[in-house]
PDB file of C-alpha atoms in Angstrom:
ATOM      1  CA  ALA Z   1       0.000   0.000   0.000  1.00 80.00           C
ATOM      2  CA  VAL Z   2       2.863   2.389   0.790  1.00 79.00           C
ATOM      3  CA  LYS Z   3       4.519   1.728  -2.574  1.00 81.00           C
ATOM      4  CA  GLN Z   4       1.228   2.285  -4.357  1.00 82.00           C
ATOM      5  CA  LEU Z   5       0.679   5.549  -2.477  1.00 80.00           C
ATOM      6  CA  TRP Z   6       4.223   6.979  -2.593  1.00 80.00           C
ATOM      7  CA  GLY Z   7       5.640   5.186  -5.631  1.00 82.00           C
ATOM      8  CA  ASP Z   8       8.779   3.108  -5.957  1.00 84.00           C
ATOM      9  CA  GLY Z   9      11.600   3.684  -3.529  1.00 83.00           C
ATOM     10  CA  ASP Z  10      12.869   2.678  -0.127  1.00 84.00           C
ATOM     11  CA  HIS Z  11      10.100   3.391   2.370  1.00 83.00           C
ATOM     12  CA  MET Z  12      11.270   1.064   5.126  1.00 86.00           C
ATOM     13  CA  ALA Z  13      11.954   3.910   7.573  1.00 86.00           C
ATOM     14  CA  GLU Z  14       8.335   5.098   7.299  1.00 84.00           C
ATOM     15  CA  ILE Z  15       7.006   1.545   7.544  1.00 83.00           C
ATOM     16  CA  ASP Z  16       9.152   0.941  10.629  1.00 86.00           C
ATOM     17  CA  ASP Z  17       7.736   4.091  12.228  1.00 83.00           C
ATOM     18  CA  MET Z  18       4.198   2.909  11.497  1.00 79.00           C
ATOM     19  CA  MET Z  19       4.897  -0.525  12.945  1.00 82.00           C
ATOM     20  CA  ALA Z  20       6.507   0.958  16.079  1.00 82.00           C
ATOM     21  CA  GLU Z  21       3.480   3.214  16.630  1.00 76.00           C
ATOM     22  CA  GLN Z  22       1.121   0.286  16.099  1.00 76.00           C
ATOM     23  CA  GLU Z  23       3.017  -1.789  18.681  1.00 77.00           C
ATOM     24  CA  ALA Z  24       3.087   1.108  21.157  1.00 75.00           C
ATOM     25  CA  ILE Z  25      -0.688   1.537  21.081  1.00 71.00           C
ATOM     26  CA  CYS Z  26      -1.537  -2.159  20.702  1.00 74.00           C
ATOM     27  CA  GLY Z  27      -4.948  -2.769  22.227  1.00 70.00           C
ATOM     28  CA  GLU Z  28      -5.415   0.882  23.211  1.00 75.00           C
ATOM     29  CA  LYS Z  29      -8.807   2.343  22.364  1.00 80.00           C
ATOM     30  CA  ALA Z  30      -9.366   5.737  20.791  1.00 81.00           C
ATOM     31  CA  LYS Z  31      -9.327   8.526  23.355  1.00 86.00           C
ATOM     32  CA  SER Z  32     -12.217  10.888  23.955  1.00 89.00           C
ATOM     33  CA  VAL Z  33     -12.039  14.665  23.914  1.00 89.00           C
ATOM     34  CA  CYS Z  34     -12.127  14.623  27.740  1.00 91.00           C
ATOM     35  CA  ASP Z  35      -9.118  12.281  27.739  1.00 91.00           C
ATOM     36  CA  LEU Z  36      -7.366  14.642  25.356  1.00 88.00           C
ATOM     37  CA  LEU Z  37      -8.058  17.648  27.571  1.00 91.00           C
ATOM     38  CA  HIS Z  38      -6.948  15.899  30.776  1.00 92.00           C
ATOM     39  CA  ASP Z  39      -3.823  14.079  29.579  1.00 92.00           C
ATOM     40  CA  LYS Z  40      -0.749  16.166  30.402  1.00 92.00           C
ATOM     41  CA  ALA Z  41       1.371  14.127  27.976  1.00 90.00           C
ATOM     42  CA  VAL Z  42      -0.350  15.787  25.003  1.00 91.00           C
ATOM     43  CA  ARG Z  43      -0.848  19.232  26.547  1.00 93.00           C
ATOM     44  CA  TRP Z  44       1.682  21.001  24.265  1.00 93.00           C
ATOM     45  CA  GLN Z  45       0.275  19.388  21.144  1.00 92.00           C
ATOM     46  CA  LEU Z  46      -3.197  20.548  22.188  1.00 92.00           C
ATOM     47  CA  ILE Z  47      -1.985  24.084  22.877  1.00 93.00           C
ATOM     48  CA  THR Z  48      -0.187  24.139  19.515  1.00 92.00           C
ATOM     49  CA  LEU Z  49      -3.319  22.947  17.714  1.00 90.00           C
ATOM     50  CA  PHE Z  50      -5.425  25.596  19.477  1.00 92.00           C
ATOM     51  CA  LEU Z  51      -2.971  28.389  18.646  1.00 91.00           C
ATOM     52  CA  ILE Z  52      -2.734  27.448  14.971  1.00 88.00           C
ATOM     53  CA  CYS Z  53      -6.522  27.222  14.725  1.00 85.00           C
ATOM     54  CA  SER Z  54      -6.827  30.626  16.420  1.00 86.00           C
ATOM     55  CA  CYS Z  55      -4.243  32.216  14.141  1.00 84.00           C
ATOM     56  CA  MET Z  56      -6.089  30.915  11.090  1.00 82.00           C
ATOM     57  CA  GLN Z  57      -9.123  32.916  12.233  1.00 80.00           C
ATOM     58  CA  LEU Z  58      -7.004  36.066  12.456  1.00 79.00           C
ATOM     59  CA  ILE Z  59      -5.876  35.824   8.821  1.00 78.00           C
ATOM     60  CA  GLY Z  60      -9.210  37.330   7.850  1.00 75.00           C
ATOM     61  CA  VAL Z  61     -10.393  35.040   5.089  1.00 76.00           C
ATOM     62  CA  ASN Z  62     -13.551  34.090   6.986  1.00 76.00           C
ATOM     63  CA  MET Z  63     -14.535  37.730   7.282  1.00 75.00           C
ATOM     64  CA  VAL Z  64     -14.011  38.071   3.548  1.00 75.00           C
ATOM     65  CA  TYR Z  65     -16.423  35.169   3.085  1.00 76.00           C
ATOM     66  CA  PHE Z  66     -18.965  36.573   5.555  1.00 77.00           C
ATOM     67  CA  TYR Z  67     -18.967  40.115   4.249  1.00 76.00           C
ATOM     68  CA  ALA Z  68     -18.024  39.677   0.575  1.00 76.00           C
ATOM     69  CA  TYR Z  69     -21.541  40.621  -0.508  1.00 78.00           C
ATOM     70  CA  ASN Z  70     -21.325  43.921   1.385  1.00 78.00           C
ATOM     71  CA  VAL Z  71     -17.851  44.601  -0.010  1.00 75.00           C
ATOM     72  CA  PHE Z  72     -19.077  43.926  -3.551  1.00 78.00           C
ATOM     73  CA  ILE Z  73     -22.019  46.309  -3.087  1.00 79.00           C
ATOM     74  CA  LYS Z  74     -19.767  48.995  -1.567  1.00 76.00           C
ATOM     75  CA  ALA Z  75     -17.278  48.513  -4.412  1.00 74.00           C
ATOM     76  CA  GLY Z  76     -20.018  49.371  -6.894  1.00 77.00           C
ATOM     77  CA  ILE Z  77     -20.990  45.956  -8.263  1.00 79.00           C
ATOM     78  CA  PRO Z  78     -24.714  46.017  -9.140  1.00 82.00           C
ATOM     79  CA  PRO Z  79     -26.796  43.897  -6.699  1.00 82.00           C
ATOM     80  CA  ALA Z  80     -28.013  41.703  -9.564  1.00 84.00           C
ATOM     81  CA  GLN Z  81     -24.413  40.682 -10.353  1.00 83.00           C
ATOM     82  CA  THR Z  82     -23.143  40.089  -6.802  1.00 79.00           C
ATOM     83  CA  HIS Z  83     -24.523  36.551  -6.769  1.00 79.00           C
ATOM     84  CA  TYR Z  84     -22.397  35.683  -9.795  1.00 83.00           C
ATOM     85  CA  VAL Z  85     -19.377  37.278  -8.176  1.00 80.00           C
ATOM     86  CA  SER Z  86     -20.036  35.267  -5.000  1.00 77.00           C
ATOM     87  CA  LEU Z  87     -20.188  32.132  -7.140  1.00 81.00           C
ATOM     88  CA  GLY Z  88     -16.835  33.158  -8.556  1.00 82.00           C
ATOM     89  CA  VAL Z  89     -15.481  33.344  -4.990  1.00 78.00           C
ATOM     90  CA  GLY Z  90     -16.496  29.721  -4.425  1.00 78.00           C
ATOM     91  CA  ILE Z  91     -14.955  28.619  -7.716  1.00 81.00           C
ATOM     92  CA  THR Z  92     -11.778  30.472  -6.763  1.00 78.00           C
ATOM     93  CA  GLU Z  93     -11.625  28.504  -3.495  1.00 74.00           C
ATOM     94  CA  ILE Z  94     -11.989  25.228  -5.381  1.00 75.00           C
ATOM     95  CA  LEU Z  95      -9.254  26.211  -7.857  1.00 76.00           C
ATOM     96  CA  SER Z  96      -6.935  27.226  -5.036  1.00 72.00           C
ATOM     97  CA  THR Z  97      -7.448  23.873  -3.364  1.00 67.00           C
ATOM     98  CA  ILE Z  98      -6.476  22.167  -6.596  1.00 67.00           C
ATOM     99  CA  LEU Z  99      -3.374  24.327  -7.095  1.00 67.00           C
ATOM    100  CA  CYS Z 100      -2.265  24.237  -3.437  1.00 61.00           C
ATOM    101  CA  VAL Z 101       1.170  25.833  -3.526  1.00 50.00           C
ATOM    102  CA  SER Z 102       2.594  28.661  -1.428  1.00 47.00           C
ATOM    103  CA  GLY Z 103       0.493  31.801  -1.529  1.00 54.00           C
ATOM    104  CA  SER Z 104       0.866  33.783   1.695  1.00 54.00           C
ATOM    105  CA  SER Z 105       2.774  36.622   0.042  1.00 59.00           C
ATOM    106  CA  ALA Z 106       0.101  37.145  -2.611  1.00 61.00           C
ATOM    107  CA  GLU Z 107      -2.547  37.055   0.133  1.00 60.00           C
ATOM    108  CA  LEU Z 108      -0.841  39.856   2.027  1.00 61.00           C
ATOM    109  CA  HIS Z 109      -0.324  41.997  -1.062  1.00 61.00           C
ATOM    110  CA  SER Z 110      -3.896  41.635  -2.305  1.00 65.00           C
ATOM    111  CA  ALA Z 111      -5.280  42.501   1.145  1.00 63.00           C
ATOM    112  CA  VAL Z 112      -3.118  45.612   1.430  1.00 65.00           C
ATOM    113  CA  ILE Z 113      -4.022  46.819  -2.064  1.00 68.00           C
ATOM    114  CA  HIS Z 114      -7.734  46.142  -1.489  1.00 60.00           C
ATOM    115  CA  VAL Z 115      -7.769  48.045   1.805  1.00 63.00           C
ATOM    116  CA  SER Z 116      -5.928  50.889   0.081  1.00 63.00           C
ATOM    117  CA  PHE Z 117      -8.593  51.066  -2.626  1.00 60.00           C
ATOM    118  CA  GLN Z 118     -11.367  51.028  -0.043  1.00 60.00           C
ATOM    119  CA  SER Z 119      -9.809  53.625   2.237  1.00 57.00           C
ATOM    120  CA  LEU Z 120      -8.680  56.072  -0.443  1.00 54.00           C
ATOM    121  CA  GLU Z 121     -12.258  56.623  -1.635  1.00 53.00           C
ATOM    122  CA  THR Z 122     -11.218  55.784  -5.203  1.00 50.00           C
ATOM    123  CA  ILE Z 123     -14.395  53.824  -5.829  1.00 53.00           C
ATOM    124  CA  ASP Z 124     -16.315  56.762  -7.281  1.00 58.00           C
ATOM    125  CA  SER Z 125     -13.326  58.178  -9.160  1.00 63.00           C
ATOM    126  CA  PHE Z 126     -12.685  55.399 -11.658  1.00 65.00           C
ATOM    127  CA  SER Z 127     -15.034  52.898 -13.272  1.00 69.00           C
ATOM    128  CA  TRP Z 128     -12.475  50.077 -13.109  1.00 69.00           C
ATOM    129  CA  VAL Z 129     -12.038  50.164  -9.302  1.00 68.00           C
ATOM    130  CA  PRO Z 130     -15.039  47.900  -8.470  1.00 71.00           C
ATOM    131  CA  TYR Z 131     -13.701  45.201 -10.772  1.00 74.00           C
ATOM    132  CA  CYS Z 132     -10.244  45.600  -9.289  1.00 75.00           C
ATOM    133  CA  SER Z 133     -11.770  45.146  -5.808  1.00 73.00           C
ATOM    134  CA  VAL Z 134     -13.440  41.934  -6.930  1.00 76.00           C
ATOM    135  CA  ALA Z 135     -10.190  40.685  -8.471  1.00 78.00           C
ATOM    136  CA  LEU Z 136      -8.315  41.465  -5.256  1.00 77.00           C
ATOM    137  CA  ILE Z 137     -10.853  39.546  -3.169  1.00 77.00           C
ATOM    138  CA  PHE Z 138     -10.478  36.598  -5.558  1.00 77.00           C
ATOM    139  CA  THR Z 139      -6.687  36.891  -5.268  1.00 78.00           C
ATOM    140  CA  PHE Z 140      -6.895  37.017  -1.469  1.00 77.00           C
ATOM    141  CA  ILE Z 141      -9.067  33.897  -1.312  1.00 76.00           C
ATOM    142  CA  MET Z 142      -6.949  32.031  -3.858  1.00 75.00           C
ATOM    143  CA  SER Z 143      -3.785  32.957  -1.959  1.00 75.00           C
ATOM    144  CA  PHE Z 144      -5.283  31.720   1.293  1.00 76.00           C
ATOM    145  CA  GLY Z 145      -6.351  28.474  -0.338  1.00 73.00           C
ATOM    146  CA  ILE Z 146      -2.938  27.763  -1.828  1.00 72.00           C
ATOM    147  CA  GLY Z 147      -1.108  28.982   1.263  1.00 72.00           C
ATOM    148  CA  PRO Z 148      -2.116  28.454   4.883  1.00 72.00           C
ATOM    149  CA  ALA Z 149      -5.521  26.799   4.334  1.00 72.00           C
ATOM    150  CA  GLY Z 150      -3.987  23.387   3.813  1.00 72.00           C
ATOM    151  CA  VAL Z 151      -2.373  23.335   7.259  1.00 74.00           C
ATOM    152  CA  LEU Z 152      -5.336  22.877   9.561  1.00 75.00           C
ATOM    153  CA  CYS Z 153      -6.756  19.565   8.321  1.00 78.00           C
ATOM    154  CA  PRO Z 154      -3.682  17.321   8.331  1.00 82.00           C
ATOM    155  CA  PHE Z 155      -2.067  18.982  11.358  1.00 84.00           C
ATOM    156  CA  PRO Z 156      -3.683  16.789  14.074  1.00 87.00           C
ATOM    157  CA  THR Z 157      -2.485  13.720  12.177  1.00 83.00           C
ATOM    158  CA  GLU Z 158       1.074  14.968  12.323  1.00 84.00           C
ATOM    159  CA  ILE Z 159       1.298  15.825  16.016  1.00 88.00           C
ATOM    160  CA  PHE Z 160      -0.930  13.232  17.725  1.00 87.00           C
ATOM    161  CA  ILE Z 161      -0.555   9.461  17.928  1.00 82.00           C
ATOM    162  CA  GLN Z 162      -3.308   7.319  16.464  1.00 81.00           C
ATOM    163  CA  SER Z 163      -5.319   6.901  19.666  1.00 84.00           C
ATOM    164  CA  TYR Z 164      -5.677  10.688  20.096  1.00 88.00           C
ATOM    165  CA  ARG Z 165      -6.324  11.654  16.476  1.00 88.00           C
ATOM    166  CA  PRO Z 166     -10.140  11.332  16.467  1.00 89.00           C
ATOM    167  CA  ALA Z 167     -10.403  13.473  19.614  1.00 91.00           C
ATOM    168  CA  ALA Z 168      -7.911  15.966  18.182  1.00 92.00           C
ATOM    169  CA  TYR Z 169     -10.016  16.310  15.012  1.00 91.00           C
ATOM    170  CA  VAL Z 170     -13.155  16.882  17.095  1.00 92.00           C
ATOM    171  CA  PHE Z 171     -11.340  19.470  19.214  1.00 93.00           C
ATOM    172  CA  ASN Z 172      -9.957  21.127  16.086  1.00 90.00           C
ATOM    173  CA  GLY Z 173     -13.351  21.312  14.401  1.00 89.00           C
ATOM    174  CA  ALA Z 174     -15.164  22.551  17.504  1.00 92.00           C
ATOM    175  CA  THR Z 175     -12.497  25.173  18.182  1.00 91.00           C
ATOM    176  CA  ASN Z 176     -12.579  26.343  14.587  1.00 87.00           C
ATOM    177  CA  TRP Z 177     -16.361  26.729  14.446  1.00 88.00           C
ATOM    178  CA  ILE Z 178     -16.656  28.371  17.886  1.00 92.00           C
ATOM    179  CA  GLN Z 179     -13.980  30.902  17.002  1.00 89.00           C
ATOM    180  CA  LEU Z 180     -15.569  31.453  13.603  1.00 85.00           C
ATOM    181  CA  PHE Z 181     -18.925  32.159  15.266  1.00 88.00           C
ATOM    182  CA  ILE Z 182     -17.433  34.578  17.815  1.00 88.00           C
ATOM    183  CA  LEU Z 183     -15.361  36.392  15.200  1.00 84.00           C
ATOM    184  CA  GLY Z 184     -18.352  36.652  12.879  1.00 82.00           C
ATOM    185  CA  LEU Z 185     -20.366  38.311  15.635  1.00 85.00           C
ATOM    186  CA  LEU Z 186     -17.585  40.653  16.749  1.00 85.00           C
ATOM    187  CA  PHE Z 187     -16.289  41.726  13.350  1.00 79.00           C
ATOM    188  CA  PRO Z 188     -18.943  44.409  12.631  1.00 79.00           C
ATOM    189  CA  PHE Z 189     -18.174  46.030  16.001  1.00 83.00           C
ATOM    190  CA  ILE Z 190     -14.439  45.843  15.336  1.00 76.00           C
ATOM    191  CA  VAL Z 191     -14.939  47.584  11.988  1.00 70.00           C
TER     192      VAL Z 191
END
């Protein structure tokens, strides 16, 4: 199975690691979220997972998703066309998932340029600014998708042993959605 997945080559070191982990947890059942929270042996992994999940919320892509419609309207896109632009946002996310290479630099640049357009009141000055705003939002989302977005899902697999992985995924998902909910409620007041 390893050869089929990774291709030809010497994969004995990885297979040995898998066998050693299997022997170490032989007969051990999957841990619950309570076990994960109470076990001091995995405390630093749990803190690391929480911090990375929290930092992903601070990147700002979720607020772009939540308030893209309002941004499109403010940028001057006619309300009848914003649904098509929102569809384009979703397609951009799918394309970025397919491409999945480094994109954090492009994400930063597109966010800075977009904020500059919004804050300089250039929207009414030039007819091309609304379309540039849309393109920058697409660039921001694509850059997030091909940059840091791919970290959160496989991360619990990398830092937890097999018996803790299901609980770590539950913790990761719950933390992500709770923070997303809180940030979504607080963002309008922050603005």
